[in-house]
mmCIF file of C-alpha atoms in Angstrom:
data_model
loop_
_atom_site.group_PDB
_atom_site.id
_atom_site.type_symbol
_atom_site.label_atom_id
_atom_site.label_comp_id
_atom_site.label_asym_id
_atom_site.label_seq_id
_atom_site.Cartn_x
_atom_site.Cartn_y
_atom_site.Cartn_z
ATOM 1 C CA MET A 1 -10.579 3.793 -21.389
ATOM 2 C CA GLY A 2 -9.785 -0.009 -21.846
ATOM 3 C CA ARG A 3 -7.044 0.682 -24.388
ATOM 4 C CA LEU A 4 -5.619 3.543 -22.213
ATOM 5 C CA PHE A 5 -5.629 1.191 -19.231
ATOM 6 C CA LYS A 6 -3.908 -1.432 -21.218
ATOM 7 C CA ASN A 7 -1.255 1.208 -22.329
ATOM 8 C CA GLU A 8 -0.600 2.124 -18.687
ATOM 9 C CA LEU A 9 -0.145 -1.448 -17.576
ATOM 10 C CA MET A 10 2.356 -2.067 -20.356
ATOM 11 C CA LYS A 11 4.389 0.962 -19.239
ATOM 12 C CA LEU A 12 4.380 -0.486 -15.735
ATOM 13 C CA LYS A 13 5.538 -3.834 -17.136
ATOM 14 C CA TYR A 14 8.565 -2.345 -18.634
ATOM 15 C CA SER A 15 9.196 0.095 -15.677
ATOM 16 C CA ARG A 16 12.660 -0.791 -14.233
ATOM 17 C CA THR A 17 11.745 1.388 -11.238
ATOM 18 C CA LEU A 18 8.726 -0.812 -10.378
ATOM 19 C CA TRP A 19 10.496 -4.104 -10.586
ATOM 20 C CA LEU A 20 13.498 -2.774 -8.692
ATOM 21 C CA PHE A 21 11.336 -1.593 -5.767
ATOM 22 C CA TRP A 22 9.290 -4.637 -5.916
ATOM 23 C CA GLY A 23 12.316 -6.743 -5.559
ATOM 24 C CA VAL A 24 13.604 -4.740 -2.647
ATOM 25 C CA VAL A 25 10.236 -5.156 -0.904
ATOM 26 C CA LEU A 26 10.283 -8.960 -1.383
ATOM 27 C CA GLY A 27 13.901 -9.060 -0.326
ATOM 28 C CA LEU A 28 13.117 -7.289 3.009
ATOM 29 C CA VAL A 29 10.149 -9.397 3.589
ATOM 30 C CA LEU A 30 12.185 -12.557 3.046
ATOM 31 C CA LEU A 31 14.753 -11.091 5.532
ATOM 32 C CA PHE A 32 12.133 -10.485 8.165
ATOM 33 C CA SER A 33 10.742 -13.991 7.569
ATOM 34 C CA VAL A 34 13.909 -15.899 8.424
ATOM 35 C CA VAL A 35 15.735 -13.641 10.876
ATOM 36 C CA PRO A 36 14.660 -14.121 14.475
ATOM 37 C CA GLY A 37 12.815 -11.041 15.797
ATOM 38 C CA ILE A 38 9.646 -10.044 17.476
ATOM 39 C CA TYR A 39 7.036 -12.792 17.632
ATOM 40 C CA PHE A 40 3.409 -12.149 18.257
ATOM 41 C CA GLU A 41 0.782 -14.648 19.612
ATOM 42 C CA LEU A 42 -0.848 -15.132 16.210
ATOM 43 C CA GLU A 43 2.267 -16.408 14.789
ATOM 44 C CA SER A 44 1.932 -19.642 16.813
ATOM 45 C CA TYR A 45 1.063 -21.171 13.481
ATOM 46 C CA GLY A 46 1.649 -20.247 9.837
ATOM 47 C CA TYR A 47 -2.045 -20.099 8.952
ATOM 48 C CA THR A 48 -2.474 -16.989 11.384
ATOM 49 C CA THR A 49 0.712 -15.322 10.268
ATOM 50 C CA ALA A 50 -1.307 -13.288 7.752
ATOM 51 C CA PHE A 51 -2.745 -11.223 10.515
ATOM 52 C CA VAL A 52 0.729 -10.213 11.762
ATOM 53 C CA TYR A 53 2.474 -9.241 8.482
ATOM 54 C CA MET A 54 1.635 -5.492 8.442
ATOM 55 C CA ARG A 55 2.616 -4.996 12.149
ATOM 56 C CA ASN A 56 5.860 -7.051 11.734
ATOM 57 C CA CYS A 57 7.361 -5.741 8.528
ATOM 58 C CA GLY A 58 4.582 -4.288 6.438
ATOM 59 C CA THR A 59 5.757 -0.731 6.905
ATOM 60 C CA PHE A 60 8.172 -1.351 4.076
ATOM 61 C CA VAL A 61 5.279 -1.764 1.634
ATOM 62 C CA LEU A 62 3.925 1.557 2.701
ATOM 63 C CA MET A 63 7.281 3.232 2.092
ATOM 64 C CA PHE A 64 8.089 1.649 -1.147
ATOM 65 C CA LEU A 65 4.747 2.561 -2.736
ATOM 66 C CA ALA A 66 6.025 6.013 -3.113
ATOM 67 C CA PRO A 67 8.551 5.356 -5.804
ATOM 68 C CA ILE A 68 5.845 3.553 -7.882
ATOM 69 C CA ALA A 69 3.605 6.748 -7.645
ATOM 70 C CA GLY A 70 6.605 8.972 -8.507
ATOM 71 C CA SER A 71 7.431 6.874 -11.483
ATOM 72 C CA MET A 72 3.750 7.070 -12.734
ATOM 73 C CA PHE A 73 3.323 10.732 -12.293
ATOM 74 C CA THR A 74 6.491 12.894 -11.513
ATOM 75 C CA LEU A 75 8.720 10.968 -13.718
ATOM 76 C CA GLU A 76 6.516 11.116 -16.689
ATOM 77 C CA PHE A 77 6.036 14.894 -16.211
ATOM 78 C CA TYR A 78 9.765 15.189 -16.113
ATOM 79 C CA GLN A 79 10.314 12.998 -19.242
ATOM 80 C CA GLY A 80 7.476 14.494 -21.175
ATOM 81 C CA THR A 81 5.580 11.254 -21.785
ATOM 82 C CA MET A 82 2.505 12.423 -20.233
ATOM 83 C CA GLN A 83 2.306 15.264 -22.559
ATOM 84 C CA ASN A 84 2.389 13.047 -25.550
ATOM 85 C CA THR A 85 -0.416 10.848 -24.320
ATOM 86 C CA LEU A 86 -2.711 13.912 -23.477
ATOM 87 C CA SER A 87 -1.963 15.418 -26.846
ATOM 88 C CA CYS A 88 -3.579 12.270 -28.544
ATOM 89 C CA GLY A 89 -7.079 13.371 -27.559
ATOM 90 C CA VAL A 90 -7.195 11.699 -24.031
ATOM 91 C CA SER A 91 -8.932 13.728 -21.488
ATOM 92 C CA ARG A 92 -7.338 14.652 -18.294
ATOM 93 C CA PRO A 93 -10.099 13.088 -16.151
ATOM 94 C CA GLN A 94 -9.910 9.783 -17.991
ATOM 95 C CA TYR A 95 -6.050 9.710 -17.832
ATOM 96 C CA PHE A 96 -6.070 10.663 -14.091
ATOM 97 C CA ALA A 97 -8.595 7.984 -13.296
ATOM 98 C CA VAL A 98 -6.688 5.406 -15.251
ATOM 99 C CA LYS A 99 -3.351 6.098 -13.752
ATOM 100 C CA VAL A 100 -4.943 6.084 -10.034
ATOM 101 C CA LEU A 101 -6.518 2.627 -10.790
ATOM 102 C CA CYS A 102 -3.181 1.255 -12.179
ATOM 103 C CA LEU A 103 -1.368 2.576 -9.072
ATOM 104 C CA PHE A 104 -3.886 1.069 -6.738
ATOM 105 C CA VAL A 105 -3.940 -2.321 -8.550
ATOM 106 C CA THR A 106 -0.108 -2.407 -8.554
ATOM 107 C CA GLY A 107 0.284 -1.377 -4.884
ATOM 108 C CA ILE A 108 -2.355 -4.097 -3.814
ATOM 109 C CA LEU A 109 -0.276 -6.698 -5.948
ATOM 110 C CA VAL A 110 2.926 -5.580 -4.221
ATOM 111 C CA TYR A 111 1.252 -6.106 -0.756
ATOM 112 C CA LEU A 112 -0.321 -9.433 -1.586
ATOM 113 C CA SER A 113 2.930 -10.847 -3.117
ATOM 114 C CA ALA A 114 4.907 -9.811 -0.084
ATOM 115 C CA LEU A 115 2.219 -11.319 2.149
ATOM 116 C CA VAL A 116 2.444 -14.673 0.264
ATOM 117 C CA VAL A 117 6.292 -14.708 0.743
ATOM 118 C CA PHE A 118 5.985 -13.824 4.395
ATOM 119 C CA VAL A 119 3.247 -16.320 5.284
ATOM 120 C CA GLY A 120 4.920 -19.060 3.188
ATOM 121 C CA ILE A 121 8.237 -18.836 4.896
ATOM 122 C CA ARG A 122 6.728 -18.512 8.344
ATOM 123 C CA SER A 123 4.682 -21.572 7.655
ATOM 124 C CA LEU A 124 7.757 -23.650 6.904
ATOM 125 C CA ARG A 125 9.370 -22.392 9.970
ATOM 126 C CA LEU A 126 6.591 -22.471 12.458
ATOM 127 C CA GLY A 127 4.171 -25.127 10.946
ATOM 128 C CA PHE A 128 0.802 -24.895 9.326
ATOM 129 C CA ARG A 129 -1.668 -26.417 11.810
ATOM 130 C CA PRO A 130 -5.035 -24.877 11.811
ATOM 131 C CA GLU A 131 -6.121 -27.553 14.246
ATOM 132 C CA GLY A 132 -3.611 -25.997 16.764
ATOM 133 C CA MET A 133 -5.534 -22.880 17.246
ATOM 134 C CA VAL A 134 -9.022 -22.774 15.687
ATOM 135 C CA TYR A 135 -10.071 -19.318 14.479
ATOM 136 C CA PRO A 136 -13.776 -18.963 13.768
ATOM 137 C CA ASP A 137 -14.682 -17.926 10.395
ATOM 138 C CA TYR A 138 -11.020 -17.768 9.285
ATOM 139 C CA GLY A 139 -11.819 -17.231 5.538
ATOM 140 C CA LEU A 140 -14.135 -14.267 6.138
ATOM 141 C CA SER A 141 -11.946 -12.904 8.784
ATOM 142 C CA SER A 142 -8.968 -12.844 6.400
ATOM 143 C CA LEU A 143 -10.910 -11.343 3.643
ATOM 144 C CA ALA A 144 -12.174 -8.550 5.894
ATOM 145 C CA PHE A 145 -8.657 -7.942 7.506
ATOM 146 C CA HIS A 146 -6.755 -7.763 4.213
ATOM 147 C CA GLY A 147 -9.511 -5.935 2.479
ATOM 148 C CA GLY A 148 -9.177 -3.287 5.151
ATOM 149 C CA THR A 149 -5.401 -3.439 4.770
ATOM 150 C CA CYS A 150 -5.731 -2.822 1.079
ATOM 151 C CA LEU A 151 -7.859 0.312 1.926
ATOM 152 C CA LEU A 152 -5.034 1.547 4.161
ATOM 153 C CA LEU A 153 -2.681 1.127 1.360
ATOM 154 C CA CYS A 154 -4.774 3.208 -0.980
ATOM 155 C CA THR A 155 -4.721 6.009 1.574
ATOM 156 C CA TYR A 156 -0.909 6.147 1.523
ATOM 157 C CA MET A 157 -0.959 5.813 -2.369
ATOM 158 C CA ALA A 158 -3.458 8.707 -2.627
ATOM 159 C CA LEU A 159 -1.023 10.875 -0.541
ATOM 160 C CA TYR A 160 1.919 9.840 -2.775
ATOM 161 C CA ILE A 161 -0.084 10.863 -5.765
ATOM 162 C CA LEU A 162 -0.768 14.328 -4.264
ATOM 163 C CA ILE A 163 3.154 14.596 -3.549
ATOM 164 C CA SER A 164 3.988 13.576 -7.140
ATOM 165 C CA LEU A 165 1.652 16.420 -8.515
ATOM 166 C CA LEU A 166 3.410 18.987 -6.197
ATOM 167 C CA VAL A 167 7.049 18.390 -6.694
ATOM 168 C CA LYS A 168 9.231 18.414 -9.806
ATOM 169 C CA ARG A 169 11.756 15.657 -9.057
ATOM 170 C CA PRO A 170 10.980 11.934 -8.703
ATOM 171 C CA GLY A 171 13.642 11.623 -5.945
ATOM 172 C CA VAL A 172 11.578 13.786 -3.658
ATOM 173 C CA VAL A 173 8.628 11.503 -4.160
ATOM 174 C CA TYR A 174 10.841 8.438 -3.378
ATOM 175 C CA LEU A 175 11.886 10.031 -0.100
ATOM 176 C CA SER A 176 8.286 10.971 0.960
ATOM 177 C CA GLY A 177 7.532 7.311 1.773
ATOM 178 C CA ALA A 178 10.004 7.355 4.657
ATOM 179 C CA ILE A 179 8.950 10.792 5.642
ATOM 180 C CA ALA A 180 5.300 9.955 5.719
ATOM 181 C CA THR A 181 5.665 6.917 8.053
ATOM 182 C CA VAL A 182 7.875 8.933 10.437
ATOM 183 C CA VAL A 183 5.400 11.896 10.488
ATOM 184 C CA GLU A 184 2.437 9.685 10.940
ATOM 185 C CA THR A 185 4.102 7.709 13.789
ATOM 186 C CA SER A 186 4.592 11.227 15.424
ATOM 187 C CA LEU A 187 1.055 12.200 14.934
ATOM 188 C CA MET A 188 0.015 8.754 16.527
ATOM 189 C CA ASN A 189 1.954 9.540 19.591
ATOM 190 C CA THR A 190 1.079 13.279 19.984
ATOM 191 C CA VAL A 191 -2.365 14.036 18.440
ATOM 192 C CA PRO A 192 -5.262 12.731 20.510
ATOM 193 C CA GLY A 193 -7.970 10.941 18.424
ATOM 194 C CA TYR A 194 -5.671 10.479 15.426
ATOM 195 C CA SER A 195 -6.409 7.101 13.909
ATOM 196 C CA GLY A 196 -4.774 7.242 10.505
ATOM 197 C CA VAL A 197 -2.981 4.305 8.722
ATOM 198 C CA ILE A 198 -0.417 3.126 11.209
ATOM 199 C CA PRO A 199 -2.480 3.500 14.433
ATOM 200 C CA THR A 200 -5.161 1.424 12.556
ATOM 201 C CA VAL A 201 -2.524 -1.250 11.748
ATOM 202 C CA VAL A 202 -1.797 -1.553 15.390
ATOM 203 C CA ARG A 203 -5.426 -1.794 16.330
ATOM 204 C CA MET A 204 -6.243 -4.209 13.588
ATOM 205 C CA TYR A 205 -3.760 -6.655 15.061
ATOM 206 C CA GLU A 206 -5.128 -6.278 18.417
ATOM 207 C CA MET A 207 -8.636 -7.044 17.332
ATOM 208 C CA ALA A 208 -7.495 -10.044 15.390
ATOM 209 C CA GLU A 209 -5.873 -11.325 18.393
ATOM 210 C CA GLU A 210 -9.205 -10.900 20.324
ATOM 211 C CA ARG A 211 -11.144 -12.571 17.488
ATOM 212 C CA ARG A 212 -13.242 -9.381 16.748
ATOM 213 C CA VAL A 213 -12.396 -8.794 13.105
ATOM 214 C CA LEU A 214 -15.993 -9.553 11.858
ATOM 215 C CA THR A 215 -17.592 -6.730 14.064
ATOM 216 C CA GLY A 216 -18.735 -3.102 13.507
ATOM 217 C CA GLU A 217 -16.048 -1.815 15.581
ATOM 218 C CA PHE A 218 -13.366 -3.277 13.200
ATOM 219 C CA ALA A 219 -15.239 -1.729 10.178
ATOM 220 C CA GLY A 220 -15.213 1.654 12.143
ATOM 221 C CA LEU A 221 -11.376 1.619 12.310
ATOM 222 C CA PHE A 222 -11.184 2.646 8.596
ATOM 223 C CA VAL A 223 -13.477 5.681 8.645
ATOM 224 C CA GLN A 224 -10.748 8.245 9.186
ATOM 225 C CA SER A 225 -8.392 6.698 6.741
ATOM 226 C CA SER A 226 -11.190 6.489 4.034
ATOM 227 C CA VAL A 227 -11.958 10.233 4.528
ATOM 228 C CA MET A 228 -8.152 11.010 4.232
ATOM 229 C CA CYS A 229 -7.938 8.871 1.025
ATOM 230 C CA ALA A 230 -10.974 10.645 -0.542
ATOM 231 C CA ALA A 231 -9.532 14.035 0.387
ATOM 232 C CA PHE A 232 -6.015 13.257 -1.108
ATOM 233 C CA LEU A 233 -7.666 12.119 -4.215
ATOM 234 C CA LEU A 234 -9.851 15.018 -4.701
ATOM 235 C CA LEU A 235 -6.938 17.441 -4.119
ATOM 236 C CA SER A 236 -4.896 15.458 -6.624
ATOM 237 C CA TYR A 237 -7.605 15.530 -9.137
ATOM 238 C CA LEU A 238 -8.038 19.328 -8.790
ATOM 239 C CA ILE A 239 -4.256 19.896 -9.151
ATOM 240 C CA PHE A 240 -3.960 17.496 -12.227
ATOM 241 C CA LEU A 241 -6.765 19.413 -13.980
ATOM 242 C CA ARG A 242 -4.948 22.799 -13.687
ATOM 243 C CA LYS A 243 -1.205 21.495 -13.790
ATOM 244 C CA ASP A 244 0.751 22.821 -16.747
ATOM 245 C CA ILE A 245 1.988 19.636 -18.341
ATOM 246 C CA ASN A 246 3.775 21.407 -21.362
#
């Protein structure tokens, strides 16, 4: 497993698609960091900007995780590289687990790097003064907040894996990022009780603003997304086991 994981990381290291879209994400985040736009209360000082990032411009991260998933699954089907790996005695369950883990790690790194850029630029512009607005248990709150955000990212990545296994062209997977965010926004506005990724992002900010991150209610925000993530992964796994890779 370790050798297989290392091999997958090496493929990602030399993936032009990954570096291209990672650069696009960082470019868009940089743009949002310097162009005047919507300001939230928690942006009063740079050290609280981390709570605002996903609601301000984090949707781009959700959208651009799709090309990474498409490169790791659909593109490898299309190019035949996945068939070569599986023909070397690697089992499908092992291969699927390693690729999912690599995608999750990469997606979280994309999110964290974009977050660092956003907070860094905002701090330079707005100042970094923790004494200006004291936030109780700031370290634990940040850990809980961004840990929850990473779980939401995994939900979207699990969806993109499922799409990657169902279509034959990488371009379709690339477009699915934008389509998924539009569809989910529609569900948020039309389906009562729906609390998937985007609705949770909105509610997370509100609870951070109310200083209620370290509460059971905050943890409960992620139940529906966790169930969705598990369901997407299970469906993807079952499809991968039966998929014709020849």
